[in-house]
Coordinates of C-alpha atoms in Angstrom, one line a residue:
V239 CA -34.7 -1.6 -40.6
K240 CA -32.7 1.4 -38.9
R241 CA -33.2 -0.3 -35.5
F242 CA -31.8 -3.5 -36.8
C243 CA -28.7 -1.7 -38.4
G244 CA -28.1 0.0 -35.1
V245 CA -28.2 -3.2 -33.2
W246 CA -26.0 -5.0 -35.8
L247 CA -23.4 -2.1 -35.5
L248 CA -23.5 -2.4 -31.8
L249 CA -23.0 -6.1 -31.8
C250 CA -20.1 -5.9 -34.3
A251 CA -18.4 -3.2 -32.1
L252 CA -18.8 -5.4 -29.1
I253 CA -17.1 -8.3 -30.9
A254 CA -14.2 -6.2 -32.0
L255 CA -13.7 -5.0 -28.5
L256 CA -13.8 -8.6 -27.1
Q257 CA -11.3 -9.7 -29.9
A258 CA -9.0 -6.8 -29.0
G259 CA -9.2 -7.6 -25.3
C260 CA -8.4 -11.3 -25.9
S261 CA -5.6 -10.8 -28.3
S262 CA -3.6 -8.8 -25.8
N263 CA -3.7 -11.8 -23.4
Y264 CA -2.1 -14.1 -26.0
L265 CA 1.4 -15.1 -25.5
A266 CA 3.3 -17.2 -28.2
A267 CA 5.6 -20.2 -27.9
S268 CA 8.4 -18.3 -29.8
S269 CA 9.5 -14.8 -30.5
E270 CA 8.8 -13.3 -34.0
N271 CA 12.6 -12.7 -34.7
N272 CA 14.1 -15.6 -32.9
I273 CA 15.3 -13.4 -30.0
D274 CA 17.9 -15.4 -27.9
L275 CA 18.1 -14.5 -24.1
R276 CA 20.3 -17.5 -23.2
G277 CA 23.5 -16.7 -21.6
Y278 CA 25.2 -15.1 -18.6
W279 CA 24.1 -11.6 -17.7
E280 CA 25.4 -9.0 -15.2
I281 CA 23.4 -6.2 -13.7
E282 CA 24.2 -2.7 -14.9
V283 CA 23.7 -1.0 -11.6
V284 CA 23.7 2.6 -13.0
S285 CA 21.0 2.0 -15.3
S286 CA 18.8 -0.2 -13.0
D287 CA 16.3 0.8 -10.5
D288 CA 17.2 -0.1 -7.0
A289 CA 15.0 -2.9 -5.7
R290 CA 14.9 -1.3 -2.3
K291 CA 12.1 0.8 -3.9
L292 CA 9.9 -2.2 -3.1
M293 CA 11.1 -2.4 0.6
Q294 CA 10.3 1.3 0.9
K295 CA 6.8 0.9 -0.4
E296 CA 6.4 -1.9 2.1
I297 CA 7.5 0.3 4.9
D298 CA 5.3 3.3 3.6
N299 CA 2.3 0.8 3.7
A300 CA 3.0 -0.1 7.2
D301 CA 3.6 3.5 8.5
G302 CA 0.7 5.1 6.4
R303 CA -2.1 3.1 8.0
S304 CA -4.3 5.2 10.2
N305 CA -6.9 2.4 10.8
L306 CA -5.6 -0.1 13.3
R307 CA -8.0 -2.8 12.3
K308 CA -6.6 -2.6 8.7
E309 CA -3.0 -2.7 9.9
I310 CA -3.8 -5.9 12.0
Q311 CA -5.4 -7.5 9.0
R312 CA -2.4 -6.6 6.7
L313 CA 0.0 -8.1 9.4
L314 CA -2.0 -11.3 9.8
K315 CA -2.3 -11.7 5.9
G316 CA 1.3 -10.9 5.4
S317 CA 2.7 -8.3 3.1
G318 CA 2.3 -9.2 -0.7
I319 CA 5.2 -6.8 -1.5
A320 CA 7.5 -8.8 0.9
L321 CA 6.3 -12.1 -0.6
V322 CA 7.2 -10.8 -4.1
R323 CA 10.6 -9.6 -2.8
Q324 CA 11.3 -13.2 -1.7
E325 CA 9.9 -15.0 -4.7
F326 CA 11.3 -13.1 -7.7
G327 CA 15.1 -13.3 -7.9
V328 CA 15.5 -10.9 -10.7
L329 CA 14.8 -8.0 -8.1
S330 CA 18.0 -8.6 -6.2
A331 CA 20.1 -10.5 -8.8
D332 CA 23.6 -9.2 -9.4
S333 CA 23.8 -11.7 -12.3
M334 CA 21.8 -14.4 -13.8
S335 CA 22.2 -17.1 -16.2
I336 CA 19.3 -18.0 -18.6
E337 CA 18.8 -21.3 -20.4
A338 CA 16.0 -22.1 -22.8
D339 CA 14.6 -24.8 -24.8
Q340 CA 11.2 -24.9 -26.8
F341 CA 9.3 -25.7 -23.6
S342 CA 10.7 -23.6 -20.8
F343 CA 13.1 -21.0 -19.4
G344 CA 15.6 -21.5 -16.6
F345 CA 16.8 -18.5 -14.6
D346 CA 19.7 -19.0 -12.2
Y347 CA 19.9 -15.7 -10.2
E348 CA 23.0 -14.8 -8.1
P349 CA 22.5 -14.2 -5.3
G350 CA 19.3 -16.2 -5.3
I351 CA 17.6 -19.2 -6.5
Y352 CA 17.0 -21.2 -9.6
R353 CA 13.6 -20.7 -11.3
D354 CA 12.0 -22.8 -14.0
V355 CA 9.4 -21.1 -16.2
S356 CA 7.3 -23.4 -18.4
L357 CA 5.8 -21.8 -21.5
G358 CA 1.9 -21.5 -21.3
R359 CA -0.1 -21.5 -18.3
R360 CA 0.8 -23.4 -15.1
D361 CA 0.3 -23.5 -11.4
R362 CA 3.4 -23.0 -9.2
G363 CA 2.5 -23.2 -5.6
I364 CA 0.3 -20.1 -4.7
W365 CA 1.0 -18.6 -8.2
K366 CA -0.9 -19.0 -11.4
V367 CA 1.9 -18.4 -14.1
Y368 CA 1.3 -17.5 -17.7
S369 CA 4.5 -17.0 -19.9
G370 CA 5.4 -16.7 -23.5
W371 CA 6.3 -14.2 -26.2
D372 CA 4.4 -11.0 -26.7
S373 CA 6.0 -10.3 -30.2
D374 CA 9.8 -10.1 -29.2
V375 CA 9.3 -9.6 -25.4
F376 CA 9.4 -12.7 -23.1
T377 CA 6.6 -12.2 -20.6
V378 CA 5.8 -13.8 -17.5
E379 CA 2.6 -13.0 -15.7
S380 CA 2.2 -14.5 -12.1
S381 CA -0.9 -13.9 -10.0
S382 CA -2.2 -15.1 -6.6
S383 CA -5.4 -14.0 -4.8
D384 CA -4.3 -10.3 -4.0
I385 CA -1.0 -10.1 -6.0
R386 CA -0.1 -9.5 -9.6
V387 CA 3.3 -9.5 -11.1
E388 CA 4.4 -9.0 -14.7
E389 CA 8.0 -9.4 -15.8
R390 CA 8.9 -8.4 -19.4
Y391 CA 12.3 -9.3 -20.8
L392 CA 13.2 -7.1 -23.8
M393 CA 16.5 -7.4 -25.8
E394 CA 17.6 -3.9 -27.0
A395 CA 19.4 -3.4 -30.3
N396 CA 22.5 -2.5 -28.2
G397 CA 22.5 -6.1 -26.6
K398 CA 21.3 -5.0 -23.2
L399 CA 18.6 -7.1 -21.6
I400 CA 15.8 -4.8 -20.1
V401 CA 13.6 -6.5 -17.4
D402 CA 10.6 -4.3 -16.7
F403 CA 8.9 -5.5 -13.6
M404 CA 5.6 -4.5 -12.3
V405 CA 4.0 -5.6 -9.1
R406 CA 0.4 -4.9 -7.8
A407 CA 0.1 -5.8 -4.2
D408 CA -1.2 -4.3 -0.9
G409 CA -3.2 -1.8 -2.8
D410 CA -0.3 -0.3 -4.6
T411 CA 1.6 -0.6 -8.0
V412 CA 5.3 -0.6 -8.0
E413 CA 7.3 -0.6 -11.3
L414 CA 11.1 -1.4 -11.6
K415 CA 13.5 -1.6 -14.4
R416 CA 16.5 -3.8 -14.3
V417 CA 19.2 -3.6 -17.0
F418 CA 21.6 -6.5 -17.8
T419 CA 24.6 -6.8 -20.0
R420 CA 25.5 -10.1 -21.5
Q421 CA 29.0 -11.5 -20.6
S422 CA 31.0 -14.0 -22.4
R423 CA 31.3 -16.3 -19.4
A424 CA 30.4 -16.5 -15.7
R425 CA 33.0 -14.7 -13.5
D426 CA 34.3 -16.3 -10.3

């Protein structure tokens, strides 16, 4: 009986762990408190990390290689950090417009590109993208074979939009914070 109870407790603990692990990977189609990210946003340079931090990490990776073979392989594969710098407009945006409906978000970065992010799981080129709301934080997780990117859009009580950006590529993790302030209209 004691052995059966021990096995039963172990099984219950494993189930609880699995459920906890799975629940953190669940993104909802809407925020808990109807957060509205739509509008025109301008970068707050003083409060934001400099996106050149990514470029510096790329340079450090290239300079820090002592093994010629590994460096040749890195150059042949291409730098994951360089790819992320190109693909994710929020890193270099001076401003952005966000539009949204019940199915997707549209991000128009200036300078940069327009990006449509459908809610749920989608394939977009080399990326597998999973997006939705984690409570009141709009989250976009993008991954490819060697690269993982997470963007978290959090509206603060003071009306600022914080974009926490994390990339794992080339054996490194780089985190950046970009802070945006909502403006009444786009400036010319």
